[in-house]
């Protein structure tokens, strides 16, 4: 850690700011390209499980034009302490939905009823377990089980891994417009974004940090 005077610090920060602004402009350009992606139609009648029983993918829009679905990993039959730490982290980030609703967007969690290392259990049982976890975490967002239609909803992707998928409704038709996984899901997060502004960053072993910087224990 180099200790310098204020003017030297500002010179170095201004150099970094040039890169930050380029990064922001590139992010804007990527978002513009994302808005021009083609779309693929999805069966609007695909079954989900809701708190009151079966519903359709179309129902999950709650009448709005767009839907963002977070596909939550799940460990069937396991207690809260053994549920996915990453999914819990990301679900915690999306608490206030009013701004999304103001742009005609519904956000919902789709529990998968499994993760990459476990086989699926009974759909209703797994969903009931996940609802108890939602209550335990005091989450208020809409919560469904995607398990009845998971193979179709995530066709061609790694079932049981967390995904973020965007949909568009046109009348009674539904289209998938974008999806991402792994670090792409950081779009939901503000905690990591704030950590990245600090001297020590996320304190994770994969980061390029100076020698001797604090690191969290590897799980």
mmCIF file with all atom_site columns, C-alpha atoms in Angstrom:
data_model
loop_
_atom_site.group_PDB
_atom_site.id
_atom_site.type_symbol
_atom_site.label_atom_id
_atom_site.label_alt_id
_atom_site.label_comp_id
_atom_site.label_asym_id
_atom_site.label_entity_id
_atom_site.label_seq_id
_atom_site.pdbx_PDB_ins_code
_atom_site.Cartn_x
_atom_site.Cartn_y
_atom_site.Cartn_z
_atom_site.occupancy
_atom_site.B_iso_or_equiv
_atom_site.pdbx_formal_charge
_atom_site.auth_seq_id
_atom_site.auth_comp_id
_atom_site.auth_asym_id
_atom_site.auth_atom_id
_atom_site.pdbx_PDB_model_num
ATOM 1   C CA . UNK A 1 1   ? 0.000   0.000   0.000   1.00 0.00 ? 1   UNK A CA 1
ATOM 2   C CA . UNK A 1 2   ? 1.636   3.209   -1.211  1.00 0.00 ? 2   UNK A CA 1
ATOM 3   C CA . UNK A 1 3   ? 0.970   6.344   0.869   1.00 0.00 ? 3   UNK A CA 1
ATOM 4   C CA . UNK A 1 4   ? 1.158   9.560   -1.196  1.00 0.00 ? 4   UNK A CA 1
ATOM 5   C CA . UNK A 1 5   ? 0.049   13.193  -1.031  1.00 0.00 ? 5   UNK A CA 1
ATOM 6   C CA . UNK A 1 6   ? -3.402  14.308  -2.171  1.00 0.00 ? 6   UNK A CA 1
ATOM 7   C CA . UNK A 1 7   ? -2.333  15.589  -5.606  1.00 0.00 ? 7   UNK A CA 1
ATOM 8   C CA . UNK A 1 8   ? -0.509  12.353  -6.484  1.00 0.00 ? 8   UNK A CA 1
ATOM 9   C CA . UNK A 1 9   ? -3.507  10.338  -5.321  1.00 0.00 ? 9   UNK A CA 1
ATOM 10  C CA . UNK A 1 10  ? -5.814  12.423  -7.543  1.00 0.00 ? 10  UNK A CA 1
ATOM 11  C CA . UNK A 1 11  ? -3.586  11.982  -10.602 1.00 0.00 ? 11  UNK A CA 1
ATOM 12  C CA . UNK A 1 12  ? -3.727  8.198   -10.239 1.00 0.00 ? 12  UNK A CA 1
ATOM 13  C CA . UNK A 1 13  ? -7.468  8.268   -9.596  1.00 0.00 ? 13  UNK A CA 1
ATOM 14  C CA . UNK A 1 14  ? -8.029  10.392  -12.722 1.00 0.00 ? 14  UNK A CA 1
ATOM 15  C CA . UNK A 1 15  ? -6.149  7.814   -14.788 1.00 0.00 ? 15  UNK A CA 1
ATOM 16  C CA . UNK A 1 16  ? -8.365  5.087   -13.404 1.00 0.00 ? 16  UNK A CA 1
ATOM 17  C CA . UNK A 1 17  ? -11.481 7.224   -13.997 1.00 0.00 ? 17  UNK A CA 1
ATOM 18  C CA . UNK A 1 18  ? -10.718 7.260   -17.722 1.00 0.00 ? 18  UNK A CA 1
ATOM 19  C CA . UNK A 1 19  ? -10.861 3.471   -17.719 1.00 0.00 ? 19  UNK A CA 1
ATOM 20  C CA . UNK A 1 20  ? -14.033 3.483   -15.593 1.00 0.00 ? 20  UNK A CA 1
ATOM 21  C CA . UNK A 1 21  ? -15.782 5.783   -18.064 1.00 0.00 ? 21  UNK A CA 1
ATOM 22  C CA . UNK A 1 22  ? -14.753 3.567   -20.973 1.00 0.00 ? 22  UNK A CA 1
ATOM 23  C CA . UNK A 1 23  ? -16.098 0.578   -19.052 1.00 0.00 ? 23  UNK A CA 1
ATOM 24  C CA . UNK A 1 24  ? -19.420 2.384   -18.492 1.00 0.00 ? 24  UNK A CA 1
ATOM 25  C CA . UNK A 1 25  ? -19.730 3.321   -22.167 1.00 0.00 ? 25  UNK A CA 1
ATOM 26  C CA . UNK A 1 26  ? -18.956 -0.251  -23.208 1.00 0.00 ? 26  UNK A CA 1
ATOM 27  C CA . UNK A 1 27  ? -21.617 -1.464  -20.772 1.00 0.00 ? 27  UNK A CA 1
ATOM 28  C CA . UNK A 1 28  ? -24.106 0.901   -22.386 1.00 0.00 ? 28  UNK A CA 1
ATOM 29  C CA . UNK A 1 29  ? -23.176 -0.441  -25.828 1.00 0.00 ? 29  UNK A CA 1
ATOM 30  C CA . UNK A 1 30  ? -23.598 -4.039  -24.648 1.00 0.00 ? 30  UNK A CA 1
ATOM 31  C CA . UNK A 1 31  ? -27.013 -3.189  -23.188 1.00 0.00 ? 31  UNK A CA 1
ATOM 32  C CA . UNK A 1 32  ? -27.997 -1.619  -26.522 1.00 0.00 ? 32  UNK A CA 1
ATOM 33  C CA . UNK A 1 33  ? -26.960 -4.817  -28.327 1.00 0.00 ? 33  UNK A CA 1
ATOM 34  C CA . UNK A 1 34  ? -28.911 -6.863  -25.788 1.00 0.00 ? 34  UNK A CA 1
ATOM 35  C CA . UNK A 1 35  ? -32.042 -4.867  -26.673 1.00 0.00 ? 35  UNK A CA 1
ATOM 36  C CA . UNK A 1 36  ? -31.554 -5.894  -30.305 1.00 0.00 ? 36  UNK A CA 1
ATOM 37  C CA . UNK A 1 37  ? -31.172 -9.620  -29.734 1.00 0.00 ? 37  UNK A CA 1
ATOM 38  C CA . UNK A 1 38  ? -33.617 -11.936 -31.502 1.00 0.00 ? 38  UNK A CA 1
ATOM 39  C CA . UNK A 1 39  ? -36.119 -13.748 -29.282 1.00 0.00 ? 39  UNK A CA 1
ATOM 40  C CA . UNK A 1 40  ? -37.365 -17.328 -29.024 1.00 0.00 ? 40  UNK A CA 1
ATOM 41  C CA . UNK A 1 41  ? -40.959 -18.300 -28.272 1.00 0.00 ? 41  UNK A CA 1
ATOM 42  C CA . UNK A 1 42  ? -41.638 -20.305 -25.137 1.00 0.00 ? 42  UNK A CA 1
ATOM 43  C CA . UNK A 1 43  ? -44.814 -22.245 -24.399 1.00 0.00 ? 43  UNK A CA 1
ATOM 44  C CA . UNK A 1 44  ? -46.855 -19.817 -22.291 1.00 0.00 ? 44  UNK A CA 1
ATOM 45  C CA . UNK A 1 45  ? -48.818 -22.692 -20.753 1.00 0.00 ? 45  UNK A CA 1
ATOM 46  C CA . UNK A 1 46  ? -45.788 -24.389 -19.157 1.00 0.00 ? 46  UNK A CA 1
ATOM 47  C CA . UNK A 1 47  ? -46.704 -25.383 -15.615 1.00 0.00 ? 47  UNK A CA 1
ATOM 48  C CA . UNK A 1 48  ? -45.265 -23.831 -12.493 1.00 0.00 ? 48  UNK A CA 1
ATOM 49  C CA . UNK A 1 49  ? -46.279 -24.473 -8.910  1.00 0.00 ? 49  UNK A CA 1
ATOM 50  C CA . UNK A 1 50  ? -47.531 -21.469 -6.970  1.00 0.00 ? 50  UNK A CA 1
ATOM 51  C CA . UNK A 1 51  ? -48.637 -21.093 -3.342  1.00 0.00 ? 51  UNK A CA 1
ATOM 52  C CA . UNK A 1 52  ? -52.215 -21.930 -4.333  1.00 0.00 ? 52  UNK A CA 1
ATOM 53  C CA . UNK A 1 53  ? -51.411 -24.718 -6.759  1.00 0.00 ? 53  UNK A CA 1
ATOM 54  C CA . UNK A 1 54  ? -50.464 -25.035 -10.439 1.00 0.00 ? 54  UNK A CA 1
ATOM 55  C CA . UNK A 1 55  ? -50.120 -21.865 -12.520 1.00 0.00 ? 55  UNK A CA 1
ATOM 56  C CA . UNK A 1 56  ? -48.678 -21.168 -15.959 1.00 0.00 ? 56  UNK A CA 1
ATOM 57  C CA . UNK A 1 57  ? -45.612 -19.259 -17.056 1.00 0.00 ? 57  UNK A CA 1
ATOM 58  C CA . UNK A 1 58  ? -48.003 -16.640 -18.423 1.00 0.00 ? 58  UNK A CA 1
ATOM 59  C CA . UNK A 1 59  ? -49.582 -16.264 -14.968 1.00 0.00 ? 59  UNK A CA 1
ATOM 60  C CA . UNK A 1 60  ? -46.180 -15.452 -13.473 1.00 0.00 ? 60  UNK A CA 1
ATOM 61  C CA . UNK A 1 61  ? -46.103 -12.170 -15.430 1.00 0.00 ? 61  UNK A CA 1
ATOM 62  C CA . UNK A 1 62  ? -48.888 -10.918 -13.112 1.00 0.00 ? 62  UNK A CA 1
ATOM 63  C CA . UNK A 1 63  ? -50.302 -8.974  -16.052 1.00 0.00 ? 63  UNK A CA 1
ATOM 64  C CA . UNK A 1 64  ? -47.083 -7.062  -16.757 1.00 0.00 ? 64  UNK A CA 1
ATOM 65  C CA . UNK A 1 65  ? -45.322 -7.106  -20.101 1.00 0.00 ? 65  UNK A CA 1
ATOM 66  C CA . UNK A 1 66  ? -41.936 -8.395  -18.963 1.00 0.00 ? 66  UNK A CA 1
ATOM 67  C CA . UNK A 1 67  ? -40.743 -11.003 -16.473 1.00 0.00 ? 67  UNK A CA 1
ATOM 68  C CA . UNK A 1 68  ? -37.318 -11.556 -14.933 1.00 0.00 ? 68  UNK A CA 1
ATOM 69  C CA . UNK A 1 69  ? -36.983 -15.015 -13.382 1.00 0.00 ? 69  UNK A CA 1
ATOM 70  C CA . UNK A 1 70  ? -34.172 -16.056 -11.071 1.00 0.00 ? 70  UNK A CA 1
ATOM 71  C CA . UNK A 1 71  ? -33.762 -19.847 -11.159 1.00 0.00 ? 71  UNK A CA 1
ATOM 72  C CA . UNK A 1 72  ? -32.889 -20.745 -7.578  1.00 0.00 ? 72  UNK A CA 1
ATOM 73  C CA . UNK A 1 73  ? -30.802 -23.859 -6.849  1.00 0.00 ? 73  UNK A CA 1
ATOM 74  C CA . UNK A 1 74  ? -32.269 -26.091 -4.164  1.00 0.00 ? 74  UNK A CA 1
ATOM 75  C CA . UNK A 1 75  ? -31.028 -28.930 -1.959  1.00 0.00 ? 75  UNK A CA 1
ATOM 76  C CA . UNK A 1 76  ? -34.063 -31.177 -1.406  1.00 0.00 ? 76  UNK A CA 1
ATOM 77  C CA . UNK A 1 77  ? -34.583 -32.340 2.145   1.00 0.00 ? 77  UNK A CA 1
ATOM 78  C CA . UNK A 1 78  ? -31.753 -30.201 3.540   1.00 0.00 ? 78  UNK A CA 1
ATOM 79  C CA . UNK A 1 79  ? -32.026 -27.618 6.347   1.00 0.00 ? 79  UNK A CA 1
ATOM 80  C CA . UNK A 1 80  ? -31.643 -23.887 5.800   1.00 0.00 ? 80  UNK A CA 1
ATOM 81  C CA . UNK A 1 81  ? -27.943 -23.926 6.671   1.00 0.00 ? 81  UNK A CA 1
ATOM 82  C CA . UNK A 1 82  ? -27.280 -26.321 3.771   1.00 0.00 ? 82  UNK A CA 1
ATOM 83  C CA . UNK A 1 83  ? -29.047 -24.333 1.073   1.00 0.00 ? 83  UNK A CA 1
ATOM 84  C CA . UNK A 1 84  ? -27.157 -22.550 -1.695  1.00 0.00 ? 84  UNK A CA 1
ATOM 85  C CA . UNK A 1 85  ? -25.106 -19.687 -0.275  1.00 0.00 ? 85  UNK A CA 1
ATOM 86  C CA . UNK A 1 86  ? -24.822 -17.997 -3.676  1.00 0.00 ? 86  UNK A CA 1
ATOM 87  C CA . UNK A 1 87  ? -28.556 -18.140 -4.431  1.00 0.00 ? 87  UNK A CA 1
ATOM 88  C CA . UNK A 1 88  ? -29.303 -16.817 -0.961  1.00 0.00 ? 88  UNK A CA 1
ATOM 89  C CA . UNK A 1 89  ? -26.838 -13.970 -1.505  1.00 0.00 ? 89  UNK A CA 1
ATOM 90  C CA . UNK A 1 90  ? -28.388 -12.986 -4.827  1.00 0.00 ? 90  UNK A CA 1
ATOM 91  C CA . UNK A 1 91  ? -31.980 -13.325 -3.633  1.00 0.00 ? 91  UNK A CA 1
ATOM 92  C CA . UNK A 1 92  ? -31.163 -10.946 -0.792  1.00 0.00 ? 92  UNK A CA 1
ATOM 93  C CA . UNK A 1 93  ? -30.206 -8.235  -3.267  1.00 0.00 ? 93  UNK A CA 1
ATOM 94  C CA . UNK A 1 94  ? -33.643 -7.836  -4.869  1.00 0.00 ? 94  UNK A CA 1
ATOM 95  C CA . UNK A 1 95  ? -35.868 -6.552  -2.084  1.00 0.00 ? 95  UNK A CA 1
ATOM 96  C CA . UNK A 1 96  ? -37.687 -3.504  -3.471  1.00 0.00 ? 96  UNK A CA 1
ATOM 97  C CA . UNK A 1 97  ? -39.662 -4.268  -6.627  1.00 0.00 ? 97  UNK A CA 1
ATOM 98  C CA . UNK A 1 98  ? -41.517 -0.969  -7.093  1.00 0.00 ? 98  UNK A CA 1
ATOM 99  C CA . UNK A 1 99  ? -39.033 0.434   -9.604  1.00 0.00 ? 99  UNK A CA 1
ATOM 100 C CA . UNK A 1 100 ? -39.245 -2.726  -11.714 1.00 0.00 ? 100 UNK A CA 1
ATOM 101 C CA . UNK A 1 101 ? -43.027 -2.646  -11.548 1.00 0.00 ? 101 UNK A CA 1
ATOM 102 C CA . UNK A 1 102 ? -43.021 0.992   -12.674 1.00 0.00 ? 102 UNK A CA 1
ATOM 103 C CA . UNK A 1 103 ? -41.377 -0.187  -15.915 1.00 0.00 ? 103 UNK A CA 1
ATOM 104 C CA . UNK A 1 104 ? -43.931 -2.982  -16.406 1.00 0.00 ? 104 UNK A CA 1
ATOM 105 C CA . UNK A 1 105 ? -41.511 -5.690  -15.204 1.00 0.00 ? 105 UNK A CA 1
ATOM 106 C CA . UNK A 1 106 ? -42.302 -8.522  -12.801 1.00 0.00 ? 106 UNK A CA 1
ATOM 107 C CA . UNK A 1 107 ? -39.477 -10.185 -10.889 1.00 0.00 ? 107 UNK A CA 1
ATOM 108 C CA . UNK A 1 108 ? -39.965 -13.701 -9.509  1.00 0.00 ? 108 UNK A CA 1
ATOM 109 C CA . UNK A 1 109 ? -37.932 -16.587 -8.152  1.00 0.00 ? 109 UNK A CA 1
ATOM 110 C CA . UNK A 1 110 ? -38.312 -19.980 -9.832  1.00 0.00 ? 110 UNK A CA 1
ATOM 111 C CA . UNK A 1 111 ? -37.115 -22.711 -7.465  1.00 0.00 ? 111 UNK A CA 1
ATOM 112 C CA . UNK A 1 112 ? -35.623 -25.592 -9.440  1.00 0.00 ? 112 UNK A CA 1
ATOM 113 C CA . UNK A 1 113 ? -36.214 -28.285 -6.821  1.00 0.00 ? 113 UNK A CA 1
ATOM 114 C CA . UNK A 1 114 ? -32.621 -29.454 -7.214  1.00 0.00 ? 114 UNK A CA 1
ATOM 115 C CA . UNK A 1 115 ? -29.044 -28.320 -7.734  1.00 0.00 ? 115 UNK A CA 1
ATOM 116 C CA . UNK A 1 116 ? -26.229 -29.600 -9.905  1.00 0.00 ? 116 UNK A CA 1
ATOM 117 C CA . UNK A 1 117 ? -25.145 -32.179 -7.329  1.00 0.00 ? 117 UNK A CA 1
ATOM 118 C CA . UNK A 1 118 ? -28.543 -33.592 -6.342  1.00 0.00 ? 118 UNK A CA 1
ATOM 119 C CA . UNK A 1 119 ? -31.347 -35.384 -8.120  1.00 0.00 ? 119 UNK A CA 1
ATOM 120 C CA . UNK A 1 120 ? -34.806 -33.793 -8.072  1.00 0.00 ? 120 UNK A CA 1
ATOM 121 C CA . UNK A 1 121 ? -37.161 -34.819 -5.283  1.00 0.00 ? 121 UNK A CA 1
ATOM 122 C CA . UNK A 1 122 ? -40.956 -34.716 -5.303  1.00 0.00 ? 122 UNK A CA 1
ATOM 123 C CA . UNK A 1 123 ? -41.924 -31.358 -6.781  1.00 0.00 ? 123 UNK A CA 1
ATOM 124 C CA . UNK A 1 124 ? -44.595 -30.417 -4.257  1.00 0.00 ? 124 UNK A CA 1
ATOM 125 C CA . UNK A 1 125 ? -42.441 -31.448 -1.318  1.00 0.00 ? 125 UNK A CA 1
ATOM 126 C CA . UNK A 1 126 ? -39.434 -29.502 -2.574  1.00 0.00 ? 126 UNK A CA 1
ATOM 127 C CA . UNK A 1 127 ? -41.595 -26.468 -3.285  1.00 0.00 ? 127 UNK A CA 1
ATOM 128 C CA . UNK A 1 128 ? -43.089 -26.555 0.212   1.00 0.00 ? 128 UNK A CA 1
ATOM 129 C CA . UNK A 1 129 ? -39.557 -26.735 1.638   1.00 0.00 ? 129 UNK A CA 1
ATOM 130 C CA . UNK A 1 130 ? -38.458 -23.774 -0.473  1.00 0.00 ? 130 UNK A CA 1
ATOM 131 C CA . UNK A 1 131 ? -41.467 -21.729 0.628   1.00 0.00 ? 131 UNK A CA 1
ATOM 132 C CA . UNK A 1 132 ? -40.475 -22.308 4.259   1.00 0.00 ? 132 UNK A CA 1
ATOM 133 C CA . UNK A 1 133 ? -36.975 -21.092 3.393   1.00 0.00 ? 133 UNK A CA 1
ATOM 134 C CA . UNK A 1 134 ? -38.450 -18.007 1.716   1.00 0.00 ? 134 UNK A CA 1
ATOM 135 C CA . UNK A 1 135 ? -40.440 -17.314 4.885   1.00 0.00 ? 135 UNK A CA 1
ATOM 136 C CA . UNK A 1 136 ? -37.379 -17.938 7.068   1.00 0.00 ? 136 UNK A CA 1
ATOM 137 C CA . UNK A 1 137 ? -35.396 -15.396 5.015   1.00 0.00 ? 137 UNK A CA 1
ATOM 138 C CA . UNK A 1 138 ? -38.346 -12.943 5.091   1.00 0.00 ? 138 UNK A CA 1
ATOM 139 C CA . UNK A 1 139 ? -38.353 -12.576 1.309   1.00 0.00 ? 139 UNK A CA 1
ATOM 140 C CA . UNK A 1 140 ? -41.465 -11.049 -0.226  1.00 0.00 ? 140 UNK A CA 1
ATOM 141 C CA . UNK A 1 141 ? -40.933 -11.575 -3.968  1.00 0.00 ? 141 UNK A CA 1
ATOM 142 C CA . UNK A 1 142 ? -43.209 -13.946 -5.936  1.00 0.00 ? 142 UNK A CA 1
ATOM 143 C CA . UNK A 1 143 ? -41.947 -17.504 -5.546  1.00 0.00 ? 143 UNK A CA 1
ATOM 144 C CA . UNK A 1 144 ? -42.767 -20.475 -7.759  1.00 0.00 ? 144 UNK A CA 1
ATOM 145 C CA . UNK A 1 145 ? -41.459 -23.946 -8.434  1.00 0.00 ? 145 UNK A CA 1
ATOM 146 C CA . UNK A 1 146 ? -40.237 -24.421 -11.993 1.00 0.00 ? 146 UNK A CA 1
ATOM 147 C CA . UNK A 1 147 ? -39.692 -28.132 -11.380 1.00 0.00 ? 147 UNK A CA 1
ATOM 148 C CA . UNK A 1 148 ? -42.726 -29.396 -13.353 1.00 0.00 ? 148 UNK A CA 1
ATOM 149 C CA . UNK A 1 149 ? -41.379 -27.757 -16.543 1.00 0.00 ? 149 UNK A CA 1
ATOM 150 C CA . UNK A 1 150 ? -37.712 -27.278 -15.707 1.00 0.00 ? 150 UNK A CA 1
ATOM 151 C CA . UNK A 1 151 ? -36.268 -29.344 -18.574 1.00 0.00 ? 151 UNK A CA 1
ATOM 152 C CA . UNK A 1 152 ? -38.217 -27.255 -21.075 1.00 0.00 ? 152 UNK A CA 1
ATOM 153 C CA . UNK A 1 153 ? -37.705 -23.883 -19.419 1.00 0.00 ? 153 UNK A CA 1
ATOM 154 C CA . UNK A 1 154 ? -33.934 -24.385 -19.221 1.00 0.00 ? 154 UNK A CA 1
ATOM 155 C CA . UNK A 1 155 ? -33.549 -26.500 -22.349 1.00 0.00 ? 155 UNK A CA 1
ATOM 156 C CA . UNK A 1 156 ? -29.938 -26.694 -23.489 1.00 0.00 ? 156 UNK A CA 1
ATOM 157 C CA . UNK A 1 157 ? -28.628 -25.344 -20.200 1.00 0.00 ? 157 UNK A CA 1
ATOM 158 C CA . UNK A 1 158 ? -27.177 -26.778 -17.016 1.00 0.00 ? 158 UNK A CA 1
ATOM 159 C CA . UNK A 1 159 ? -30.151 -27.832 -14.909 1.00 0.00 ? 159 UNK A CA 1
ATOM 160 C CA . UNK A 1 160 ? -29.642 -27.109 -11.219 1.00 0.00 ? 160 UNK A CA 1
ATOM 161 C CA . UNK A 1 161 ? -27.268 -24.168 -11.792 1.00 0.00 ? 161 UNK A CA 1
ATOM 162 C CA . UNK A 1 162 ? -28.536 -20.680 -11.025 1.00 0.00 ? 162 UNK A CA 1
ATOM 163 C CA . UNK A 1 163 ? -29.711 -18.715 -14.054 1.00 0.00 ? 163 UNK A CA 1
ATOM 164 C CA . UNK A 1 164 ? -31.318 -15.343 -14.698 1.00 0.00 ? 164 UNK A CA 1
ATOM 165 C CA . UNK A 1 165 ? -33.807 -15.373 -17.577 1.00 0.00 ? 165 UNK A CA 1
ATOM 166 C CA . UNK A 1 166 ? -35.782 -12.512 -19.128 1.00 0.00 ? 166 UNK A CA 1
ATOM 167 C CA . UNK A 1 167 ? -39.145 -12.959 -20.835 1.00 0.00 ? 167 UNK A CA 1
ATOM 168 C CA . UNK A 1 168 ? -41.513 -10.791 -22.851 1.00 0.00 ? 168 UNK A CA 1
ATOM 169 C CA . UNK A 1 169 ? -45.286 -11.204 -23.047 1.00 0.00 ? 169 UNK A CA 1
ATOM 170 C CA . UNK A 1 170 ? -47.155 -10.280 -26.212 1.00 0.00 ? 170 UNK A CA 1
ATOM 171 C CA . UNK A 1 171 ? -50.798 -10.955 -25.487 1.00 0.00 ? 171 UNK A CA 1
ATOM 172 C CA . UNK A 1 172 ? -50.937 -14.653 -24.638 1.00 0.00 ? 172 UNK A CA 1
ATOM 173 C CA . UNK A 1 173 ? -47.563 -15.436 -26.226 1.00 0.00 ? 173 UNK A CA 1
ATOM 174 C CA . UNK A 1 174 ? -44.286 -15.549 -24.279 1.00 0.00 ? 174 UNK A CA 1
ATOM 175 C CA . UNK A 1 175 ? -40.778 -15.029 -25.628 1.00 0.00 ? 175 UNK A CA 1
ATOM 176 C CA . UNK A 1 176 ? -37.397 -15.542 -24.010 1.00 0.00 ? 176 UNK A CA 1
ATOM 177 C CA . UNK A 1 177 ? -35.256 -12.486 -24.697 1.00 0.00 ? 177 UNK A CA 1
ATOM 178 C CA . UNK A 1 178 ? -32.056 -13.035 -22.684 1.00 0.00 ? 178 UNK A CA 1
ATOM 179 C CA . UNK A 1 179 ? -30.458 -15.378 -20.204 1.00 0.00 ? 179 UNK A CA 1
ATOM 180 C CA . UNK A 1 180 ? -27.226 -15.583 -18.237 1.00 0.00 ? 180 UNK A CA 1
ATOM 181 C CA . UNK A 1 181 ? -25.630 -17.705 -15.513 1.00 0.00 ? 181 UNK A CA 1
ATOM 182 C CA . UNK A 1 182 ? -22.771 -17.761 -13.003 1.00 0.00 ? 182 UNK A CA 1
ATOM 183 C CA . UNK A 1 183 ? -21.150 -14.305 -12.759 1.00 0.00 ? 183 UNK A CA 1
ATOM 184 C CA . UNK A 1 184 ? -23.666 -12.887 -15.220 1.00 0.00 ? 184 UNK A CA 1
ATOM 185 C CA . UNK A 1 185 ? -26.156 -13.085 -12.356 1.00 0.00 ? 185 UNK A CA 1
ATOM 186 C CA . UNK A 1 186 ? -24.164 -10.341 -10.618 1.00 0.00 ? 186 UNK A CA 1
ATOM 187 C CA . UNK A 1 187 ? -26.518 -7.969  -12.448 1.00 0.00 ? 187 UNK A CA 1
ATOM 188 C CA . UNK A 1 188 ? -28.820 -8.561  -9.450  1.00 0.00 ? 188 UNK A CA 1
ATOM 189 C CA . UNK A 1 189 ? -26.227 -7.461  -6.938  1.00 0.00 ? 189 UNK A CA 1
ATOM 190 C CA . UNK A 1 190 ? -25.132 -4.258  -5.290  1.00 0.00 ? 190 UNK A CA 1
ATOM 191 C CA . UNK A 1 191 ? -22.973 -5.712  -2.484  1.00 0.00 ? 191 UNK A CA 1
ATOM 192 C CA . UNK A 1 192 ? -20.221 -6.984  -4.789  1.00 0.00 ? 192 UNK A CA 1
ATOM 193 C CA . UNK A 1 193 ? -20.360 -3.728  -6.755  1.00 0.00 ? 193 UNK A CA 1
ATOM 194 C CA . UNK A 1 194 ? -19.753 -1.778  -3.559  1.00 0.00 ? 194 UNK A CA 1
ATOM 195 C CA . UNK A 1 195 ? -17.026 -4.179  -2.413  1.00 0.00 ? 195 UNK A CA 1
ATOM 196 C CA . UNK A 1 196 ? -15.250 -3.660  -5.744  1.00 0.00 ? 196 UNK A CA 1
ATOM 197 C CA . UNK A 1 197 ? -14.904 0.046   -4.906  1.00 0.00 ? 197 UNK A CA 1
ATOM 198 C CA . UNK A 1 198 ? -12.993 -0.637  -1.686  1.00 0.00 ? 198 UNK A CA 1
ATOM 199 C CA . UNK A 1 199 ? -9.264  -1.124  -1.174  1.00 0.00 ? 199 UNK A CA 1
ATOM 200 C CA . UNK A 1 200 ? -9.529  -4.834  -0.333  1.00 0.00 ? 200 UNK A CA 1
ATOM 201 C CA . UNK A 1 201 ? -12.231 -5.630  -2.916  1.00 0.00 ? 201 UNK A CA 1
ATOM 202 C CA . UNK A 1 202 ? -14.227 -8.827  -2.404  1.00 0.00 ? 202 UNK A CA 1
ATOM 203 C CA . UNK A 1 203 ? -11.355 -10.481 -0.535  1.00 0.00 ? 203 UNK A CA 1
ATOM 204 C CA . UNK A 1 204 ? -11.742 -13.642 -2.627  1.00 0.00 ? 204 UNK A CA 1
ATOM 205 C CA . UNK A 1 205 ? -8.833  -15.785 -3.778  1.00 0.00 ? 205 UNK A CA 1
ATOM 206 C CA . UNK A 1 206 ? -9.514  -15.461 -7.522  1.00 0.00 ? 206 UNK A CA 1
ATOM 207 C CA . UNK A 1 207 ? -9.075  -11.675 -7.477  1.00 0.00 ? 207 UNK A CA 1
ATOM 208 C CA . UNK A 1 208 ? -5.891  -10.000 -8.681  1.00 0.00 ? 208 UNK A CA 1
ATOM 209 C CA . UNK A 1 209 ? -4.896  -8.269  -5.436  1.00 0.00 ? 209 UNK A CA 1
ATOM 210 C CA . UNK A 1 210 ? -1.525  -7.187  -4.020  1.00 0.00 ? 210 UNK A CA 1
ATOM 211 C CA . UNK A 1 211 ? 0.428   -9.665  -1.948  1.00 0.00 ? 211 UNK A CA 1
ATOM 212 C CA . UNK A 1 212 ? -0.724  -9.717  1.657   1.00 0.00 ? 212 UNK A CA 1
ATOM 213 C CA . UNK A 1 213 ? -4.263  -8.453  1.018   1.00 0.00 ? 213 UNK A CA 1
ATOM 214 C CA . UNK A 1 214 ? -6.830  -10.103 3.326   1.00 0.00 ? 214 UNK A CA 1
ATOM 215 C CA . UNK A 1 215 ? -8.663  -13.099 1.880   1.00 0.00 ? 215 UNK A CA 1
ATOM 216 C CA . UNK A 1 216 ? -11.764 -14.899 3.076   1.00 0.00 ? 216 UNK A CA 1
ATOM 217 C CA . UNK A 1 217 ? -11.388 -18.615 3.871   1.00 0.00 ? 217 UNK A CA 1
ATOM 218 C CA . UNK A 1 218 ? -12.226 -20.853 0.914   1.00 0.00 ? 218 UNK A CA 1
ATOM 219 C CA . UNK A 1 219 ? -15.487 -22.755 1.662   1.00 0.00 ? 219 UNK A CA 1
#
